[in-house]
């Protein structure tokens, strides 16, 4: 579901709820850049509600506390369920810019004997360019944390991220923890996660490119470990166990072959002393075509194949989630995964897997709370990427499962609805706050296209923008002098560009599109009067192509050879004949004075070499340009890019936007993600970047936030911030 997800140093104070009132502390003990003020305002930060939109990779009910549950995501951190308010509380928003890699949660663990203890294993990528993982441990259910940095990498957003929990509290000793890694074997801690070392005696050999330990499961006083690096042959080992915490052995008689190559998850029925294991031919969530479900009688080591439906023919899939009923012996649920022909489902058995019923066959869905899940079918899909599956130990009919877009729940095994309040995982790519009209916000998102937000406190009633539907948005632009006209671009199945004449409420596809738009839709711009469109094209692999221009609302297009390939076009907000583009390859500003027909170079010698540099035009002013060049700082031009001057008040700028001016001010409020001293944070300036105030705080940092930011042109102080996995955050002074 997700492509790239990127972030800052973790503050080991706890995170408050996303809607908490926060008073930003003074920036004490830091060297301030010239012009930075020490006075800071109080801001309230909340999510603009969409509802999920990302891959829920794990859900865990606490076995000893009614109503307590935790969820993990692949790029958006971890959450705790509040039964009283029926909401998820984010637990990792305190992770900041330098710790972006820790927003992917590899695993979580609870201690059955100590209900307030919670552990998280964090790390998005196990690649060489990513940072090492970390373990967070809490004594108060995630309100505050203590952190241990690891010497190994974890892969919370890599293949296999929907596998079982790789982190486990030892069932014989609460002070002992186990952590399965992808490339570094099995780790063990004897001091409750404070320090870690390679577990001696674990026989499997780690691979630099494999899956390693896919899950850890407690069965009585024993610990079982799934191993995902077997070759699927008759002699391969995919399951180990220890009964003394020291000696590990292969489990006898375990299933082998391609369909049992990778053990995905396991669940223990304490009544029957049986362990259910789901298997696949690949780690998933994509790329699986075979799998099964097997149960082990742990007292006798007897295995039984209890697969509900065997994959075969065009109906290829694997099995993912598995959970047993703590109240009823022999009751178990399992989920299919990557089943695109017949659609994924959850199977339930009450007789130990001898017979099964598909819950999809009787399911009734209500997605009115999150309308984007209704894609125009008679009813929404049961879901895809179903690997997180959990049964409430206090309620046999309370079942939840995660998908690539949400978390569904039921309390009667028939009626289903999203159980997603408070959990927002969207990767945000584009934001517009219109100067007038019903909506204060229109968003361009990864994976779920474009949305029109009538209210910030409810999921958009129209769901995803249709006609056409996009996967991920790549461009979103509004005509400054004609705000009812908006255009968008993205990855779509029936066209990659569209326009709206009613401010984004309804859409129509461009009549035509350049051939290259099919494979490389990029950013798009519209002139101030909506008469000219400029569409730039960049393939997902980074290849850049010539931009194209249209003056008939996308009916015909012509190539603009003088436009710098791959650059993001920016329209002048006042003069419809003016367009700008920043060539990141050469560090040169290019401009057009003939409505985008031709471009010529203006200022040169600016920072180059990074495609993520951003050019923005101040609203209501012609030729007033701001250039964010990351750690190279912030530049401004007031003559349409003929000359630029470096802004002295900050040393780094990643993204920048504008909002309503403060009372008495003659310039729009400027918002940025940048650095005015030692940290990267969210700032506001009311005097055209003469001075800045930090408006987020250490509890609200959200990892990597350098993609997009914009203020509200109608509400002073309100700012909308795009995150890479924590949705749209919006802040307001209080």
XYZ file of C-alpha atoms in Angstrom:
734
model
C 0.000 0.000 0.000
C 2.791 2.373 0.836
C 5.727 3.548 -1.183
C 8.419 5.597 0.517
C 7.926 6.919 4.054
C 10.494 9.071 5.651
C 12.031 12.063 10.049
C 14.297 13.528 14.259
C 15.629 12.686 17.652
C 13.176 10.970 20.028
C 12.343 12.829 23.205
C 11.881 10.281 25.944
C 9.105 12.213 27.591
C 5.731 10.747 26.838
C 3.414 11.718 24.078
C 0.068 13.264 24.843
C -3.041 12.574 22.851
C -3.031 14.207 19.444
C -5.794 16.581 20.474
C -4.087 17.751 23.642
C -3.617 21.407 24.471
C 0.074 22.137 24.431
C 2.150 25.030 25.615
C 5.393 25.217 23.697
C 8.366 25.602 26.051
C 10.836 28.435 25.485
C 13.819 27.522 23.360
C 16.303 27.586 26.200
C 19.919 26.597 26.103
C 20.161 26.774 22.317
C 21.961 29.103 19.982
C 19.338 31.157 18.163
C 19.804 32.270 14.594
C 19.529 35.956 13.880
C 15.995 37.264 14.147
C 14.472 34.274 15.963
C 12.190 35.167 18.836
C 12.123 33.255 22.118
C 8.444 33.917 22.817
C 6.280 31.028 21.655
C 2.519 30.617 21.410
C 0.295 27.829 22.710
C -0.997 25.592 19.936
C -3.572 22.819 19.821
C -2.746 20.032 17.368
C -5.234 17.557 15.959
C -5.665 15.279 12.977
C -7.859 16.324 10.110
C -10.047 13.234 10.207
C -9.919 10.757 7.349
C -9.771 7.437 9.170
C -6.864 5.028 8.878
C -5.857 4.889 5.189
C -2.754 2.827 5.910
C -1.618 -0.727 6.624
C -2.478 -1.918 10.131
C 0.195 -4.569 10.648
C -0.683 -5.785 14.128
C -3.383 -5.611 16.811
C -2.953 -7.038 20.288
C -5.560 -7.301 23.042
C -4.071 -7.377 26.519
C -4.788 -10.839 27.935
C -5.349 -9.592 31.491
C -7.108 -6.211 31.107
C -10.579 -5.906 29.638
C -10.821 -3.259 26.914
C -7.063 -2.651 26.595
C -5.548 -3.133 23.152
C -2.657 -1.855 21.064
C -2.118 -1.467 17.316
C 0.975 -1.068 15.175
C 1.364 0.364 11.697
C 4.024 0.175 9.031
C 4.792 3.908 8.853
C 2.569 5.666 11.394
C 3.725 4.463 14.804
C 1.793 2.687 17.546
C -1.542 3.320 19.254
C -3.430 2.384 22.430
C -7.170 1.728 22.424
C -9.276 3.708 24.901
C -12.421 1.674 25.491
C -14.177 4.539 27.292
C -13.934 6.931 24.343
C -13.736 4.251 21.630
C -10.649 5.915 20.184
C -7.035 5.131 19.491
C -4.424 7.262 21.227
C -1.130 7.770 19.331
C 1.902 6.745 21.351
C 4.863 7.736 19.189
C 4.148 11.294 18.020
C 7.101 12.453 20.123
C 9.516 10.862 17.637
C 10.994 13.691 15.634
C 12.868 14.600 12.498
C 16.062 12.675 13.154
C 14.068 9.595 14.168
C 11.827 9.319 11.110
C 12.938 5.706 10.664
C 11.378 4.755 13.993
C 7.791 5.476 12.913
C 7.638 1.988 11.416
C 6.738 -0.448 14.191
C 8.276 -3.871 13.727
C 6.574 -5.335 16.778
C 4.920 -4.654 20.108
C 4.658 -6.700 23.306
C 2.747 -6.608 26.584
C 3.479 -8.280 29.900
C 0.514 -10.402 31.065
C 1.716 -10.170 34.667
C 2.245 -6.393 34.626
C -0.631 -4.718 32.743
C 0.948 -1.263 32.574
C 4.099 -2.444 30.826
C 4.401 -1.982 27.077
C 7.296 -2.554 24.694
C 7.811 -1.386 21.109
C 10.442 -2.511 18.606
C 10.858 0.339 16.121
C 12.572 0.675 12.760
C 11.119 1.100 9.276
C 13.924 -0.159 7.068
C 16.713 -2.692 7.362
C 18.591 -1.244 4.388
C 22.130 0.057 4.672
C 20.995 3.688 4.284
C 18.555 3.491 7.202
C 19.353 4.012 10.852
C 19.374 1.287 13.461
C 16.256 0.239 15.307
C 15.287 1.003 18.875
C 13.235 -0.482 21.689
C 10.904 1.720 23.716
C 9.662 0.492 27.079
C 6.911 1.990 29.189
C 5.563 1.491 32.701
C 2.367 3.470 32.053
C 0.868 1.989 28.870
C 2.811 4.286 26.577
C 2.282 7.627 28.306
C 6.044 7.908 28.910
C 8.949 5.994 27.476
C 12.512 4.906 28.092
C 14.551 4.166 25.014
C 17.317 1.750 24.084
C 19.017 2.158 20.720
C 19.882 -1.105 19.026
C 22.930 -1.988 16.976
C 20.787 -3.759 14.362
C 18.187 -2.627 11.857
C 14.501 -3.512 11.842
C 12.011 -3.482 8.959
C 8.573 -2.267 9.999
C 7.837 -1.077 6.424
C 9.481 -3.901 4.521
C 8.191 -7.194 3.156
C 7.062 -9.360 6.021
C 5.799 -6.434 8.077
C 2.433 -8.110 8.555
C 3.966 -11.183 10.157
C 3.517 -11.972 13.828
C 4.981 -10.199 16.824
C 8.747 -10.530 16.831
C 8.980 -9.066 20.350
C 7.958 -11.182 23.362
C 8.062 -11.087 27.139
C 9.334 -14.473 28.314
C 6.449 -16.453 29.841
C 8.670 -17.677 32.684
C 10.305 -14.367 33.612
C 8.958 -10.835 33.102
C 12.487 -9.477 33.198
C 13.477 -11.401 30.079
C 12.551 -10.253 26.582
C 13.136 -11.798 23.175
C 13.422 -9.907 19.878
C 13.510 -11.596 16.507
C 15.315 -9.665 13.796
C 15.374 -9.997 10.039
C 19.113 -10.191 9.419
C 20.746 -10.508 12.843
C 19.159 -13.557 14.381
C 17.463 -13.704 17.775
C 18.251 -11.128 20.467
C 17.680 -11.487 24.206
C 17.445 -9.001 27.051
C 17.685 -9.969 30.709
C 16.968 -6.498 32.078
C 13.563 -5.716 30.608
C 14.867 -4.346 27.339
C 17.542 -2.018 28.675
C 20.357 -3.984 27.009
C 20.355 -6.603 24.266
C 22.681 -9.358 23.086
C 22.536 -12.180 20.555
C 20.727 -15.147 22.076
C 23.150 -18.002 22.493
C 22.007 -21.391 21.318
C 19.601 -20.216 18.620
C 20.539 -22.506 15.713
C 19.260 -20.685 12.638
C 21.775 -18.801 10.529
C 20.836 -15.198 9.761
C 20.757 -13.990 6.169
C 21.633 -10.541 4.910
C 18.608 -10.556 2.612
C 16.091 -12.790 4.338
C 13.222 -12.520 6.787
C 14.858 -14.048 9.840
C 12.533 -14.542 12.794
C 8.940 -13.961 11.670
C 7.207 -14.394 15.030
C 7.682 -15.365 18.668
C 4.871 -17.082 20.568
C 4.538 -18.210 24.170
C 3.020 -21.640 24.709
C 2.853 -22.327 28.408
C 6.435 -21.903 29.586
C 7.878 -22.570 26.133
C 8.724 -20.085 23.401
C 8.252 -20.843 19.713
C 10.052 -18.924 16.936
C 8.995 -18.845 13.295
C 11.902 -18.771 10.833
C 11.335 -17.241 7.425
C 14.604 -18.035 5.657
C 14.015 -21.672 4.802
C 14.122 -22.795 1.187
C 10.839 -24.695 1.258
C 12.467 -28.103 0.782
C 11.540 -31.246 2.688
C 14.442 -30.727 5.078
C 13.926 -27.033 5.703
C 13.229 -25.836 9.232
C 10.713 -23.039 9.767
C 9.814 -23.425 13.437
C 12.025 -23.634 16.534
C 11.269 -23.770 20.244
C 12.893 -23.568 23.644
C 11.557 -24.871 26.929
C 14.357 -23.599 29.138
C 15.275 -20.269 27.528
C 18.694 -21.577 26.542
C 18.418 -24.597 24.275
C 16.571 -24.281 20.978
C 15.500 -27.154 18.738
C 13.516 -27.629 15.524
C 9.926 -28.620 16.189
C 9.513 -32.223 15.016
C 7.262 -33.108 12.100
C 6.670 -29.517 11.005
C 5.057 -28.887 7.609
C 7.413 -28.268 4.710
C 7.193 -27.441 1.049
C 6.494 -24.283 -0.885
C 3.126 -23.623 0.763
C 4.792 -23.749 4.192
C 7.989 -21.942 3.292
C 7.346 -18.890 5.496
C 5.506 -19.151 8.825
C 3.505 -15.929 9.156
C 1.741 -15.967 12.529
C 0.882 -18.301 15.401
C -1.778 -18.473 18.115
C -2.040 -20.809 21.106
C -5.278 -22.395 22.340
C -4.580 -22.792 26.053
C -7.618 -25.043 26.501
C -6.515 -27.685 24.004
C -2.757 -26.956 24.206
C -2.635 -26.602 20.440
C -0.635 -24.064 18.428
C -2.120 -22.831 15.145
C 0.373 -21.566 12.542
C -0.384 -19.806 9.244
C 1.991 -20.285 6.331
C 2.789 -18.723 2.969
C 5.219 -19.137 0.119
C 6.473 -15.542 0.570
C 6.554 -13.059 3.454
C 3.855 -10.770 2.022
C 1.833 -8.739 2.136
C 2.237 -8.895 -1.675
C 3.673 -11.679 -3.768
C 2.016 -14.630 -2.048
C 0.306 -17.388 -4.055
C 0.257 -20.433 -1.781
C -0.137 -21.189 1.893
C -1.954 -23.131 4.559
C -2.925 -23.470 8.202
C -1.532 -26.182 10.443
C -1.993 -26.936 14.117
C 0.449 -28.558 16.503
C -0.599 -30.579 19.536
C 2.204 -29.315 21.745
C 1.975 -32.209 24.195
C 2.543 -34.866 21.521
C 4.154 -32.915 18.640
C 1.416 -34.151 16.328
C 0.648 -31.895 13.375
C -2.686 -31.587 11.570
C -3.386 -29.719 8.344
C -6.489 -27.594 9.030
C -6.339 -25.316 5.976
C -9.870 -23.957 5.323
C -9.506 -23.676 1.532
C -6.519 -24.739 -0.496
C -5.208 -22.101 -2.932
C -5.128 -23.248 -6.512
C -5.768 -22.394 -10.137
C -6.556 -18.720 -10.555
C -7.488 -18.430 -6.865
C -3.995 -17.930 -5.490
C -3.394 -16.629 -1.982
C -1.791 -17.388 1.365
C -2.853 -17.283 4.992
C -1.984 -14.475 7.365
C -3.711 -13.646 10.630
C -4.673 -16.203 13.255
C -6.260 -15.879 16.689
C -7.769 -18.262 19.216
C -10.669 -17.715 21.582
C -9.529 -17.426 25.194
C -13.025 -18.354 26.365
C -13.951 -21.251 24.071
C -11.821 -24.311 23.387
C -11.295 -25.097 19.729
C -12.517 -21.738 18.420
C -10.054 -20.153 16.025
C -10.085 -17.547 13.251
C -7.658 -17.197 10.341
C -7.424 -14.755 7.451
C -6.469 -15.177 3.845
C -3.998 -12.742 2.340
C -3.245 -11.538 -1.181
C -6.382 -13.209 -2.521
C -7.375 -11.014 -5.434
C -9.526 -13.399 -7.461
C -12.184 -14.302 -4.901
C -11.300 -11.635 -2.357
C -9.806 -12.025 1.091
C -11.858 -13.260 4.007
C -11.692 -14.410 7.613
C -12.550 -18.039 8.331
C -13.868 -19.159 11.715
C -13.924 -22.633 13.215
C -15.473 -23.819 16.479
C -14.219 -27.400 16.262
C -10.470 -27.014 16.131
C -10.252 -26.495 12.395
C -12.238 -29.516 11.218
C -14.850 -27.249 9.623
C -14.788 -23.590 8.737
C -17.197 -20.786 7.882
C -16.248 -17.717 5.852
C -17.335 -14.593 7.715
C -17.331 -12.647 4.456
C -20.332 -14.639 3.259
C -22.632 -13.094 5.886
C -20.840 -9.791 6.442
C -22.745 -6.506 6.437
C -20.586 -3.403 6.362
C -21.267 0.123 7.526
C -18.538 2.469 6.314
C -20.516 5.675 6.768
C -17.942 6.945 9.244
C -15.151 6.633 6.670
C -16.822 6.967 3.240
C -13.575 6.631 1.297
C -13.860 2.866 1.886
C -16.910 2.689 -0.373
C -15.553 2.498 -3.903
C -18.872 2.399 -5.684
C -19.497 -1.327 -5.305
C -22.664 -2.835 -3.864
C -20.707 -3.152 -0.652
C -17.085 -2.483 0.190
C -14.450 -5.133 -0.152
C -13.859 -7.258 2.916
C -10.334 -5.896 2.724
C -6.896 -6.766 1.506
C -3.588 -7.371 3.255
C -5.378 -9.038 6.173
C -2.589 -10.149 8.455
C -3.471 -8.375 11.703
C -6.304 -10.360 13.301
C -7.295 -10.330 16.979
C -10.007 -11.784 19.216
C -11.009 -10.041 22.417
C -10.144 -12.420 25.297
C -13.223 -11.145 27.162
C -15.735 -11.296 24.314
C -15.841 -14.198 21.866
C -17.737 -12.211 19.267
C -15.518 -9.132 19.402
C -13.177 -9.600 16.464
C -11.008 -7.033 14.664
C -8.792 -7.255 11.625
C -6.499 -4.826 9.863
C -6.285 -4.152 6.155
C -4.216 -1.993 3.865
C -6.591 0.903 4.550
C -8.365 0.519 7.883
C -9.252 -1.613 10.894
C -12.620 -3.380 10.873
C -14.401 -4.690 13.942
C -17.515 -6.640 14.871
C -19.256 -7.640 18.075
C -21.640 -10.170 16.550
C -19.523 -11.753 13.754
C -21.872 -10.346 11.147
C -22.075 -6.545 11.252
C -18.768 -4.813 10.607
C -17.642 -1.204 10.806
C -14.305 0.611 10.932
C -12.761 0.757 14.416
C -10.349 3.475 13.459
C -11.160 6.689 15.342
C -7.958 8.487 16.269
C -5.756 6.346 14.052
C -4.560 8.285 11.005
C -1.796 6.891 8.829
C -2.037 8.802 5.584
C 1.108 9.877 3.749
C 0.310 13.425 2.646
C 1.679 14.824 -0.618
C -0.293 18.008 -1.468
C -2.485 20.473 0.452
C -4.684 23.409 -0.615
C -6.615 25.674 1.720
C -9.066 27.614 -0.506
C -9.678 31.324 0.130
C -13.449 30.825 -0.023
C -16.099 28.154 -0.268
C -17.365 25.250 1.782
C -14.094 23.400 2.321
C -11.155 24.827 4.220
C -8.928 21.983 3.040
C -8.339 19.817 -0.036
C -5.664 17.153 0.222
C -3.612 15.104 -2.212
C -2.568 11.855 -0.568
C -0.483 8.766 -1.072
C -2.507 5.669 -1.961
C -5.962 7.276 -1.678
C -5.860 10.170 -4.122
C -7.557 13.494 -3.408
C -10.120 14.398 -0.731
C -12.429 17.343 -0.155
C -12.710 18.139 3.552
C -16.026 19.829 4.342
C -15.169 19.467 8.030
C -11.864 18.806 9.715
C -13.463 16.674 12.422
C -15.121 14.085 10.174
C -13.978 11.939 7.290
C -14.824 13.631 3.960
C -18.400 12.704 3.070
C -17.560 12.334 -0.626
C -14.694 9.987 0.116
C -11.965 9.835 -2.494
C -12.286 12.110 -5.506
C -13.677 10.068 -8.374
C -13.907 10.502 -12.134
C -11.223 9.279 -12.210
C -10.098 7.581 -9.001
C -6.413 7.991 -8.234
C -4.120 5.794 -6.208
C -1.538 8.355 -5.149
C -1.813 12.052 -5.940
C 1.157 13.737 -7.613
C -0.244 17.210 -8.264
C -2.932 19.551 -6.940
C -3.353 23.205 -7.910
C -5.939 25.985 -7.656
C -6.367 29.020 -9.904
C -5.559 31.969 -7.623
C -7.995 34.386 -9.261
C -10.609 31.719 -9.977
C -10.591 29.470 -6.880
C -13.520 27.353 -8.061
C -11.152 25.889 -10.660
C -8.817 23.164 -9.385
C -6.758 20.544 -11.196
C -5.214 17.338 -9.947
C -2.831 14.664 -11.201
C -1.935 11.206 -9.993
C -1.815 7.490 -10.650
C -5.204 6.426 -11.976
C -6.698 3.492 -13.810
C -8.840 5.636 -16.125
C -6.783 8.766 -16.681
C -4.151 10.541 -14.641
C -5.482 14.089 -14.662
C -8.763 15.814 -13.795
C -10.328 19.225 -13.205
C -13.075 20.705 -11.049
C -15.214 23.795 -11.648
C -16.833 23.741 -8.201
C -13.880 24.010 -5.866
C -13.124 20.296 -5.705
C -16.576 18.931 -4.908
C -16.891 17.124 -8.244
C -14.403 16.247 -10.940
C -14.119 15.392 -14.616
C -11.125 13.766 -16.324
C -9.109 15.665 -18.889
C -10.439 14.842 -22.336
C -6.938 13.829 -23.352
C -3.538 13.440 -21.754
C 0.007 13.227 -23.069
C 1.188 9.662 -23.589
C 3.852 10.031 -20.931
C 1.171 10.823 -18.335
C 0.234 7.140 -18.260
C 3.546 6.155 -16.696
C 4.933 9.313 -15.136
C 2.261 11.692 -13.810
C 3.915 14.529 -11.940
C 3.087 17.935 -10.479
C 0.628 20.209 -12.269
C -0.087 23.959 -12.162
C -2.819 26.257 -13.400
C -2.457 29.929 -14.258
C -4.132 32.472 -12.015
C -7.142 32.683 -14.336
C -7.329 28.933 -14.998
C -6.662 29.403 -18.698
C -3.344 27.565 -18.923
C -2.231 24.231 -17.504
C 1.369 23.095 -17.127
C 1.955 19.422 -16.372
C 5.378 18.057 -15.480
C 6.256 14.364 -15.716
C 8.481 12.290 -13.454
C 8.511 8.505 -13.376
C 8.560 6.730 -10.030
C 12.156 5.652 -10.770
C 13.237 9.303 -11.057
C 13.333 9.610 -14.839
C 12.258 13.101 -15.937
C 10.353 14.023 -19.077
C 9.375 17.168 -20.965
C 6.455 19.149 -19.548
C 3.270 19.727 -21.521
C 0.900 22.659 -21.774
C -2.832 22.952 -22.385
C -5.022 26.019 -22.968
C -8.304 24.159 -23.450
C -8.796 22.480 -20.080
C -6.859 19.368 -21.034
C -8.437 18.649 -24.401
C -5.125 19.051 -26.235
C -1.512 19.255 -25.067
C 1.750 20.514 -26.509
C 5.274 19.890 -25.345
C 7.241 22.727 -23.723
C 10.826 21.876 -24.586
C 12.332 24.846 -22.728
C 10.767 23.859 -19.403
C 13.342 22.154 -17.120
C 12.472 18.464 -17.147
C 10.945 17.144 -13.944
C 10.614 20.543 -12.281
C 7.451 21.467 -10.390
C 5.645 24.294 -12.224
C 4.526 27.275 -10.122
C 1.989 29.812 -11.364
C 2.186 33.467 -10.491
C -0.835 34.185 -8.244
C -1.566 37.555 -9.892
C -0.390 37.601 -13.517
C -1.807 34.696 -15.557
C 0.974 34.972 -18.125
C 3.720 34.178 -15.609
C 4.987 30.734 -14.595
C 8.119 29.686 -12.727
C 10.148 26.500 -12.365
C 13.254 25.662 -10.385
C 15.787 23.431 -12.087
C 17.255 21.423 -9.226
C 19.860 19.863 -11.497
C 21.532 23.205 -12.214
C 20.316 25.464 -9.389
C 18.605 27.836 -11.815
C 15.251 29.605 -11.695
C 13.390 29.571 -15.000
C 10.446 31.820 -15.862
C 7.840 32.171 -18.579
C 6.180 35.450 -19.520
C 4.064 34.021 -22.336
C 1.665 31.755 -20.424
C 4.039 28.818 -20.342
C 4.895 28.608 -24.054
C 8.585 29.143 -23.394
C 10.912 29.421 -20.409
C 14.183 31.272 -19.988
C 16.777 31.126 -17.244
C 16.917 33.861 -14.640
C 18.803 33.586 -11.356
C 21.476 30.884 -11.272
C 24.158 29.641 -8.932
C 21.597 28.535 -6.352
C 21.758 25.203 -4.487
C 21.336 22.168 -6.728
C 21.282 18.424 -6.692
C 18.122 17.595 -4.739
C 14.786 17.057 -6.476
C 12.913 17.832 -3.271
C 13.792 21.540 -3.204
C 10.542 23.513 -3.192
C 9.512 26.785 -4.853
C 6.471 28.695 -3.532
C 4.770 31.929 -4.599
C 3.362 34.280 -1.969
C -0.396 34.824 -2.452
C -1.622 38.176 -3.775
C 1.829 39.293 -4.933
C 3.360 38.998 -8.357
C 6.918 37.704 -8.548
C 7.300 37.145 -4.776
C 9.004 33.743 -4.677
C 10.370 31.648 -1.811
C 12.787 28.793 -2.360
C 13.261 26.104 0.317
C 16.505 24.224 -0.262
C 16.614 22.006 2.795
C 19.848 22.305 4.801
C 21.018 24.975 2.343
C 18.485 27.365 3.834
C 15.740 29.622 2.513
C 15.941 32.125 -0.360
C 13.550 34.847 -1.474
C 13.033 36.800 -4.672
C 10.762 39.813 -5.095
C 11.477 40.327 -8.793
C 10.146 37.120 -10.280
C 13.338 35.154 -9.850
C 15.749 37.602 -11.462
C 17.629 37.749 -8.178
C 17.435 35.827 -4.904
C 18.632 36.736 -1.424
C 19.245 34.246 1.349
C 16.983 34.612 4.378
C 19.136 35.046 7.475
C 16.586 33.979 10.069
C 16.826 30.217 9.447
C 19.549 27.864 8.304
C 17.312 25.077 6.936
C 13.947 25.069 5.195
C 12.203 21.939 3.938
C 8.709 23.095 3.059
C 6.956 26.457 3.253
C 3.449 27.858 2.890
C 1.272 30.880 3.618
C -1.847 31.732 5.616
C -3.944 34.655 6.749
C -1.923 37.626 7.978
C -1.884 38.574 11.645
C -3.962 41.569 12.698
C -2.104 44.707 11.672
C 0.398 42.810 9.511
C 0.804 43.659 5.832
C 2.200 40.266 4.779
C 0.672 36.772 4.937
C 1.708 34.523 7.803
C 4.549 32.280 6.653
C 4.740 28.699 7.892
C 7.636 26.362 7.447
C 9.225 23.130 8.514
C 12.810 24.121 9.031
C 15.559 24.929 11.473
C 16.234 28.224 13.139
C 18.580 26.666 15.685
C 19.513 23.081 16.598
C 16.248 21.294 15.891
C 13.956 20.866 12.919
C 10.438 21.940 13.829
C 7.288 23.751 12.669
C 7.529 27.565 12.666
C 5.386 30.596 11.926
C 6.491 34.079 10.973
C 4.225 37.129 11.033
C 6.833 39.517 9.603
C 7.884 37.942 6.288
C 10.549 35.699 7.879
C 12.140 38.451 9.903
C 11.475 36.412 13.033
C 10.016 32.962 13.713
C 8.160 31.225 16.526
C 8.093 27.479 16.986
C 4.484 26.273 17.054
C 4.826 22.532 17.615
C 6.388 20.975 20.700
C 8.383 17.935 21.715
C 5.263 15.790 22.146
C 4.030 16.610 18.621
C 6.737 15.985 16.023
C 5.449 13.099 13.842
C 8.744 12.017 12.328
C 9.379 13.203 8.782
C 7.242 16.276 7.998
C 9.131 17.889 5.121
C 6.663 17.296 2.272
C 3.997 20.004 2.504
C 2.647 22.737 4.776
C 0.096 25.501 4.228
C -1.767 28.042 6.297
C -5.462 28.802 6.173
C -6.148 32.051 4.225
C -9.332 32.628 6.236
C -8.251 31.737 9.793
C -5.167 33.417 11.229
C -2.798 31.002 12.921
C -4.343 27.815 11.551
C -1.822 25.661 9.744
C -2.126 22.340 7.915
C 0.863 20.013 7.970
C 1.401 16.904 5.879
C 3.105 13.984 7.599
C 4.543 10.793 6.215
C 2.358 8.351 8.052
C 0.450 10.352 10.676
C -2.038 11.954 8.341
C -2.840 15.657 8.138
C -2.070 17.512 11.339
C -3.606 20.910 11.856
C -2.689 23.370 14.552
C -4.476 26.402 15.950
C -3.468 28.983 18.555
C -5.249 28.713 21.890
